[in-house]
Amino acid sequence: ATVLFEAGSLMCALSNDIDVLIGGRILAGLGGGGIQTLVFIVSSELTPINQRPLVFVILGLSFACSSVTGPLIGGAFTLHATWRWCFYINLPIGGLAGCLLTVFFNPPRVKGSLKEKLKLIDYPGTFLLTSGVVIFLLALTFGGVEFAWNSGAIISMFIIGGVLLILFCVWTVSYTHLRAHET
């Protein structure tokens, strides 16, 4: 994730046209999403269970502070230097973080095979939740902007999204009972 983020940042910093900039932002966004998720995973591996709430609160606070200070720093770079520094600044910081992670993080060996791990994933539940939320959010996004609130497209998305979310709840309850009887 760090390598993707760094590659996307470098691509943005060196871009000569909007298409390269957009591609770099996509790559950096994928890496950034991975970093945000993996920070919590790595923290849970490094922290005893009784101290995890405190660590997660600190991580949440740091993300909240960075979401406010990041745009301010980016604006200062754009105003006083160049917009490219909004992306160049990520390179040494990400490089240092990647090096520290590589040197100091030695996770325990994973027990079980990949096939066994993949069998534990609730694929139908994941599909129902993800598709239901996405369709519902699309209705909220397009309603009143692209389409009228009472248009067939928006009403259909609300109904389909709502039905998928209800099906997710039904599936989760039945899946939980099924898994409980297996053990």
PDB file of C-alpha atoms in Angstrom:
ATOM      1  CA  ALA A   1       0.000   0.000   0.000  1.00  0.00           C
ATOM      2  CA  THR A   2       2.855   2.356   0.800  1.00  0.00           C
ATOM      3  CA  VAL A   3       4.536   1.618  -2.519  1.00  0.00           C
ATOM      4  CA  LEU A   4       1.270   2.309  -4.392  1.00  0.00           C
ATOM      5  CA  PHE A   5       0.785   5.574  -2.495  1.00  0.00           C
ATOM      6  CA  GLU A   6       4.360   6.666  -3.117  1.00  0.00           C
ATOM      7  CA  ALA A   7       4.183   5.756  -6.822  1.00  0.00           C
ATOM      8  CA  GLY A   8       0.923   7.682  -7.174  1.00  0.00           C
ATOM      9  CA  SER A   9       2.374  10.710  -5.383  1.00  0.00           C
ATOM     10  CA  LEU A  10       5.452  10.689  -7.609  1.00  0.00           C
ATOM     11  CA  MET A  11       3.261  10.317 -10.687  1.00  0.00           C
ATOM     12  CA  CYS A  12       1.192  13.341  -9.591  1.00  0.00           C
ATOM     13  CA  ALA A  13       4.239  15.452  -8.783  1.00  0.00           C
ATOM     14  CA  LEU A  14       5.785  14.789 -12.186  1.00  0.00           C
ATOM     15  CA  SER A  15       2.565  14.976 -14.225  1.00  0.00           C
ATOM     16  CA  ASN A  16       2.460  17.188 -17.299  1.00  0.00           C
ATOM     17  CA  ASP A  17      -1.226  16.848 -18.093  1.00  0.00           C
ATOM     18  CA  ILE A  18      -4.511  16.253 -16.306  1.00  0.00           C
ATOM     19  CA  ASP A  19      -4.797  12.605 -17.386  1.00  0.00           C
ATOM     20  CA  VAL A  20      -1.512  11.681 -15.692  1.00  0.00           C
ATOM     21  CA  LEU A  21      -2.519  13.678 -12.612  1.00  0.00           C
ATOM     22  CA  ILE A  22      -5.852  11.846 -12.415  1.00  0.00           C
ATOM     23  CA  GLY A  23      -4.126   8.484 -12.871  1.00  0.00           C
ATOM     24  CA  GLY A  24      -1.652   9.344 -10.130  1.00  0.00           C
ATOM     25  CA  ARG A  25      -4.451  10.385  -7.786  1.00  0.00           C
ATOM     26  CA  ILE A  26      -6.215   7.085  -8.417  1.00  0.00           C
ATOM     27  CA  LEU A  27      -3.047   5.148  -7.651  1.00  0.00           C
ATOM     28  CA  ALA A  28      -2.313   7.254  -4.563  1.00  0.00           C
ATOM     29  CA  GLY A  29      -5.931   6.850  -3.427  1.00  0.00           C
ATOM     30  CA  LEU A  30      -5.730   3.069  -3.647  1.00  0.00           C
ATOM     31  CA  GLY A  31      -2.486   3.101  -1.694  1.00  0.00           C
ATOM     32  CA  GLY A  32      -3.838   5.571   0.847  1.00  0.00           C
ATOM     33  CA  GLY A  33      -6.919   3.431   1.448  1.00  0.00           C
ATOM     34  CA  GLY A  34      -4.680   0.431   1.987  1.00  0.00           C
ATOM     35  CA  ILE A  35      -2.440   2.363   4.352  1.00  0.00           C
ATOM     36  CA  GLN A  36      -5.396   3.560   6.402  1.00  0.00           C
ATOM     37  CA  THR A  37      -6.687   0.001   6.800  1.00  0.00           C
ATOM     38  CA  LEU A  38      -3.296  -1.566   7.405  1.00  0.00           C
ATOM     39  CA  VAL A  39      -2.401   0.969  10.110  1.00  0.00           C
ATOM     40  CA  PHE A  40      -5.180  -0.502  12.249  1.00  0.00           C
ATOM     41  CA  ILE A  41      -4.153  -4.077  11.421  1.00  0.00           C
ATOM     42  CA  VAL A  42      -0.494  -3.475  12.271  1.00  0.00           C
ATOM     43  CA  SER A  43      -1.472  -1.592  15.437  1.00  0.00           C
ATOM     44  CA  SER A  44      -3.656  -4.479  16.580  1.00  0.00           C
ATOM     45  CA  GLU A  45      -0.724  -6.861  16.075  1.00  0.00           C
ATOM     46  CA  LEU A  46       1.679  -4.665  18.036  1.00  0.00           C
ATOM     47  CA  THR A  47      -0.617  -3.659  20.907  1.00  0.00           C
ATOM     48  CA  PRO A  48      -1.875  -5.815  23.795  1.00  0.00           C
ATOM     49  CA  ILE A  49      -5.655  -6.190  23.694  1.00  0.00           C
ATOM     50  CA  ASN A  50      -6.247  -4.114  26.854  1.00  0.00           C
ATOM     51  CA  GLN A  51      -4.414  -1.107  25.309  1.00  0.00           C
ATOM     52  CA  ARG A  52      -5.996  -1.265  21.838  1.00  0.00           C
ATOM     53  CA  PRO A  53      -8.868   1.148  22.566  1.00  0.00           C
ATOM     54  CA  LEU A  54      -6.398   3.858  23.555  1.00  0.00           C
ATOM     55  CA  VAL A  55      -4.237   3.205  20.487  1.00  0.00           C
ATOM     56  CA  PHE A  56      -7.272   3.291  18.178  1.00  0.00           C
ATOM     57  CA  VAL A  57      -8.459   6.571  19.733  1.00  0.00           C
ATOM     58  CA  ILE A  58      -5.000   8.070  19.157  1.00  0.00           C
ATOM     59  CA  LEU A  59      -5.046   6.843  15.540  1.00  0.00           C
ATOM     60  CA  GLY A  60      -8.524   8.289  15.048  1.00  0.00           C
ATOM     61  CA  LEU A  61      -7.408  11.620  16.477  1.00  0.00           C
ATOM     62  CA  SER A  62      -4.357  11.687  14.223  1.00  0.00           C
ATOM     63  CA  PHE A  63      -6.531  11.010  11.159  1.00  0.00           C
ATOM     64  CA  ALA A  64      -8.945  13.754  12.256  1.00  0.00           C
ATOM     65  CA  CYS A  65      -6.122  16.252  12.791  1.00  0.00           C
ATOM     66  CA  SER A  66      -4.472  15.361   9.498  1.00  0.00           C
ATOM     67  CA  SER A  67      -7.735  15.833   7.603  1.00  0.00           C
ATOM     68  CA  VAL A  68      -7.758  19.436   8.853  1.00  0.00           C
ATOM     69  CA  THR A  69      -4.059  20.282   8.700  1.00  0.00           C
ATOM     70  CA  GLY A  70      -3.363  18.465   5.405  1.00  0.00           C
ATOM     71  CA  PRO A  71      -5.392  20.837   3.223  1.00  0.00           C
ATOM     72  CA  LEU A  72      -3.957  23.845   5.073  1.00  0.00           C
ATOM     73  CA  ILE A  73      -0.396  22.675   4.426  1.00  0.00           C
ATOM     74  CA  GLY A  74      -1.288  21.843   0.823  1.00  0.00           C
ATOM     75  CA  GLY A  75      -2.731  25.311   0.374  1.00  0.00           C
ATOM     76  CA  ALA A  76       0.423  26.864   1.795  1.00  0.00           C
ATOM     77  CA  PHE A  77       2.582  24.809  -0.608  1.00  0.00           C
ATOM     78  CA  THR A  78       0.407  25.856  -3.535  1.00  0.00           C
ATOM     79  CA  LEU A  79       0.443  29.511  -2.525  1.00  0.00           C
ATOM     80  CA  HIS A  80       4.125  29.848  -1.597  1.00  0.00           C
ATOM     81  CA  ALA A  81       5.878  27.165  -3.662  1.00  0.00           C
ATOM     82  CA  THR A  82       4.104  24.994  -6.228  1.00  0.00           C
ATOM     83  CA  TRP A  83       1.218  22.530  -6.134  1.00  0.00           C
ATOM     84  CA  ARG A  84       3.694  19.748  -6.960  1.00  0.00           C
ATOM     85  CA  TRP A  85       5.059  19.975  -3.407  1.00  0.00           C
ATOM     86  CA  CYS A  86       1.688  18.677  -2.171  1.00  0.00           C
ATOM     87  CA  PHE A  87       2.843  15.376  -3.665  1.00  0.00           C
ATOM     88  CA  TYR A  88       6.626  15.615  -3.264  1.00  0.00           C
ATOM     89  CA  ILE A  89       6.229  15.924   0.533  1.00  0.00           C
ATOM     90  CA  ASN A  90       4.776  12.404   0.646  1.00  0.00           C
ATOM     91  CA  LEU A  91       7.916  10.803  -0.783  1.00  0.00           C
ATOM     92  CA  PRO A  92      10.404  11.176   2.113  1.00  0.00           C
ATOM     93  CA  ILE A  93       7.745  10.647   4.783  1.00  0.00           C
ATOM     94  CA  GLY A  94       6.367   7.525   3.093  1.00  0.00           C
ATOM     95  CA  GLY A  95       9.853   6.232   2.368  1.00  0.00           C
ATOM     96  CA  LEU A  96      10.837   6.576   6.027  1.00  0.00           C
ATOM     97  CA  ALA A  97       7.597   4.905   7.165  1.00  0.00           C
ATOM     98  CA  GLY A  98       8.109   2.046   4.720  1.00  0.00           C
ATOM     99  CA  CYS A  99      11.699   1.509   5.887  1.00  0.00           C
ATOM    100  CA  LEU A 100      10.710   1.560   9.565  1.00  0.00           C
ATOM    101  CA  LEU A 101       7.863  -0.871   8.923  1.00  0.00           C
ATOM    102  CA  THR A 102      10.131  -3.232   7.011  1.00  0.00           C
ATOM    103  CA  VAL A 103      12.848  -3.194   9.683  1.00  0.00           C
ATOM    104  CA  PHE A 104      10.783  -3.239  12.881  1.00  0.00           C
ATOM    105  CA  PHE A 105       7.515  -5.046  12.078  1.00  0.00           C
ATOM    106  CA  ASN A 106       7.847  -8.818  12.204  1.00  0.00           C
ATOM    107  CA  PRO A 107       4.324 -10.261  12.380  1.00  0.00           C
ATOM    108  CA  PRO A 108       3.705 -13.784  13.602  1.00  0.00           C
ATOM    109  CA  ARG A 109       3.419 -16.519  10.975  1.00  0.00           C
ATOM    110  CA  VAL A 110      -0.101 -17.032   9.706  1.00  0.00           C
ATOM    111  CA  LYS A 111      -1.698 -20.305  10.729  1.00  0.00           C
ATOM    112  CA  GLY A 112      -3.699 -22.190   8.110  1.00  0.00           C
ATOM    113  CA  SER A 113      -3.609 -22.154   4.346  1.00  0.00           C
ATOM    114  CA  LEU A 114      -4.899 -19.464   2.021  1.00  0.00           C
ATOM    115  CA  LYS A 115      -7.656 -21.830   0.904  1.00  0.00           C
ATOM    116  CA  GLU A 116      -8.838 -22.241   4.516  1.00  0.00           C
ATOM    117  CA  LYS A 117      -8.800 -18.473   5.036  1.00  0.00           C
ATOM    118  CA  LEU A 118     -10.791 -17.820   1.849  1.00  0.00           C
ATOM    119  CA  LYS A 119     -13.461 -20.286   3.013  1.00  0.00           C
ATOM    120  CA  LEU A 120     -14.075 -18.085   6.085  1.00  0.00           C
ATOM    121  CA  ILE A 121     -15.128 -15.037   4.052  1.00  0.00           C
ATOM    122  CA  ASP A 122     -18.851 -14.370   3.841  1.00  0.00           C
ATOM    123  CA  TYR A 123     -19.072 -13.649   0.107  1.00  0.00           C
ATOM    124  CA  PRO A 124     -22.890 -13.346  -0.159  1.00  0.00           C
ATOM    125  CA  GLY A 125     -23.009 -11.026   2.874  1.00  0.00           C
ATOM    126  CA  THR A 126     -20.203  -8.901   1.494  1.00  0.00           C
ATOM    127  CA  PHE A 127     -21.950  -8.637  -1.875  1.00  0.00           C
ATOM    128  CA  LEU A 128     -25.331  -7.752  -0.350  1.00  0.00           C
ATOM    129  CA  LEU A 129     -23.929  -5.095   1.998  1.00  0.00           C
ATOM    130  CA  THR A 130     -21.597  -3.493  -0.534  1.00  0.00           C
ATOM    131  CA  SER A 131     -24.073  -3.392  -3.407  1.00  0.00           C
ATOM    132  CA  GLY A 132     -26.916  -2.211  -1.152  1.00  0.00           C
ATOM    133  CA  VAL A 133     -24.889   0.658   0.315  1.00  0.00           C
ATOM    134  CA  VAL A 134     -23.466   1.695  -3.077  1.00  0.00           C
ATOM    135  CA  ILE A 135     -26.872   1.739  -4.789  1.00  0.00           C
ATOM    136  CA  PHE A 136     -28.460   3.606  -1.873  1.00  0.00           C
ATOM    137  CA  LEU A 137     -25.644   6.193  -1.867  1.00  0.00           C
ATOM    138  CA  LEU A 138     -25.948   6.599  -5.646  1.00  0.00           C
ATOM    139  CA  ALA A 139     -29.616   7.446  -5.155  1.00  0.00           C
ATOM    140  CA  LEU A 140     -28.673  10.070  -2.566  1.00  0.00           C
ATOM    141  CA  THR A 141     -25.942  11.443  -4.828  1.00  0.00           C
ATOM    142  CA  PHE A 142     -27.970  11.648  -8.042  1.00  0.00           C
ATOM    143  CA  GLY A 143     -31.288  12.659  -6.429  1.00  0.00           C
ATOM    144  CA  GLY A 144     -32.100  16.304  -7.046  1.00  0.00           C
ATOM    145  CA  VAL A 145     -28.951  16.781  -9.139  1.00  0.00           C
ATOM    146  CA  GLU A 146     -28.927  14.441 -12.127  1.00  0.00           C
ATOM    147  CA  PHE A 147     -32.498  13.210 -11.679  1.00  0.00           C
ATOM    148  CA  ALA A 148     -35.569  14.493  -9.900  1.00  0.00           C
ATOM    149  CA  TRP A 149     -36.232  12.895  -6.511  1.00  0.00           C
ATOM    150  CA  ASN A 150     -39.466  11.403  -7.804  1.00  0.00           C
ATOM    151  CA  SER A 151     -37.907   9.985 -10.990  1.00  0.00           C
ATOM    152  CA  GLY A 152     -38.009   6.272 -11.700  1.00  0.00           C
ATOM    153  CA  ALA A 153     -34.229   5.948 -11.542  1.00  0.00           C
ATOM    154  CA  ILE A 154     -33.944   7.406  -8.032  1.00  0.00           C
ATOM    155  CA  ILE A 155     -36.956   5.550  -6.659  1.00  0.00           C
ATOM    156  CA  SER A 156     -35.613   2.305  -8.172  1.00  0.00           C
ATOM    157  CA  MET A 157     -32.218   2.812  -6.579  1.00  0.00           C
ATOM    158  CA  PHE A 158     -33.779   3.493  -3.178  1.00  0.00           C
ATOM    159  CA  ILE A 159     -35.934   0.376  -3.457  1.00  0.00           C
ATOM    160  CA  ILE A 160     -33.184  -1.912  -4.778  1.00  0.00           C
ATOM    161  CA  GLY A 161     -30.626  -0.565  -2.278  1.00  0.00           C
ATOM    162  CA  GLY A 162     -33.102  -0.919   0.578  1.00  0.00           C
ATOM    163  CA  VAL A 163     -34.069  -4.465  -0.434  1.00  0.00           C
ATOM    164  CA  LEU A 164     -30.408  -5.481  -0.683  1.00  0.00           C
ATOM    165  CA  LEU A 165     -29.714  -4.038   2.775  1.00  0.00           C
ATOM    166  CA  ILE A 166     -32.724  -5.880   4.225  1.00  0.00           C
ATOM    167  CA  LEU A 167     -31.526  -9.074   2.528  1.00  0.00           C
ATOM    168  CA  PHE A 168     -28.105  -8.470   4.080  1.00  0.00           C
ATOM    169  CA  CYS A 169     -29.667  -8.296   7.546  1.00  0.00           C
ATOM    170  CA  VAL A 170     -31.680 -11.478   6.924  1.00  0.00           C
ATOM    171  CA  TRP A 171     -28.604 -13.226   5.515  1.00  0.00           C
ATOM    172  CA  THR A 172     -26.439 -12.127   8.461  1.00  0.00           C
ATOM    173  CA  VAL A 173     -28.902 -13.471  11.031  1.00  0.00           C
ATOM    174  CA  SER A 174     -29.292 -16.797   9.201  1.00  0.00           C
ATOM    175  CA  TYR A 175     -25.539 -17.051   8.480  1.00  0.00           C
ATOM    176  CA  THR A 176     -24.725 -16.407  12.141  1.00  0.00           C
ATOM    177  CA  HIS A 177     -27.128 -19.165  13.239  1.00  0.00           C
ATOM    178  CA  LEU A 178     -25.710 -21.521  10.612  1.00  0.00           C
ATOM    179  CA  ARG A 179     -22.130 -20.878  11.761  1.00  0.00           C
ATOM    180  CA  ALA A 180     -23.146 -21.286  15.426  1.00  0.00           C
ATOM    181  CA  HIS A 181     -24.648 -24.729  14.733  1.00  0.00           C
ATOM    182  CA  GLU A 182     -21.497 -25.812  12.838  1.00  0.00           C
ATOM    183  CA  THR A 183     -19.287 -25.229  15.885  1.00  0.00           C
TER     184      THR A 183
END
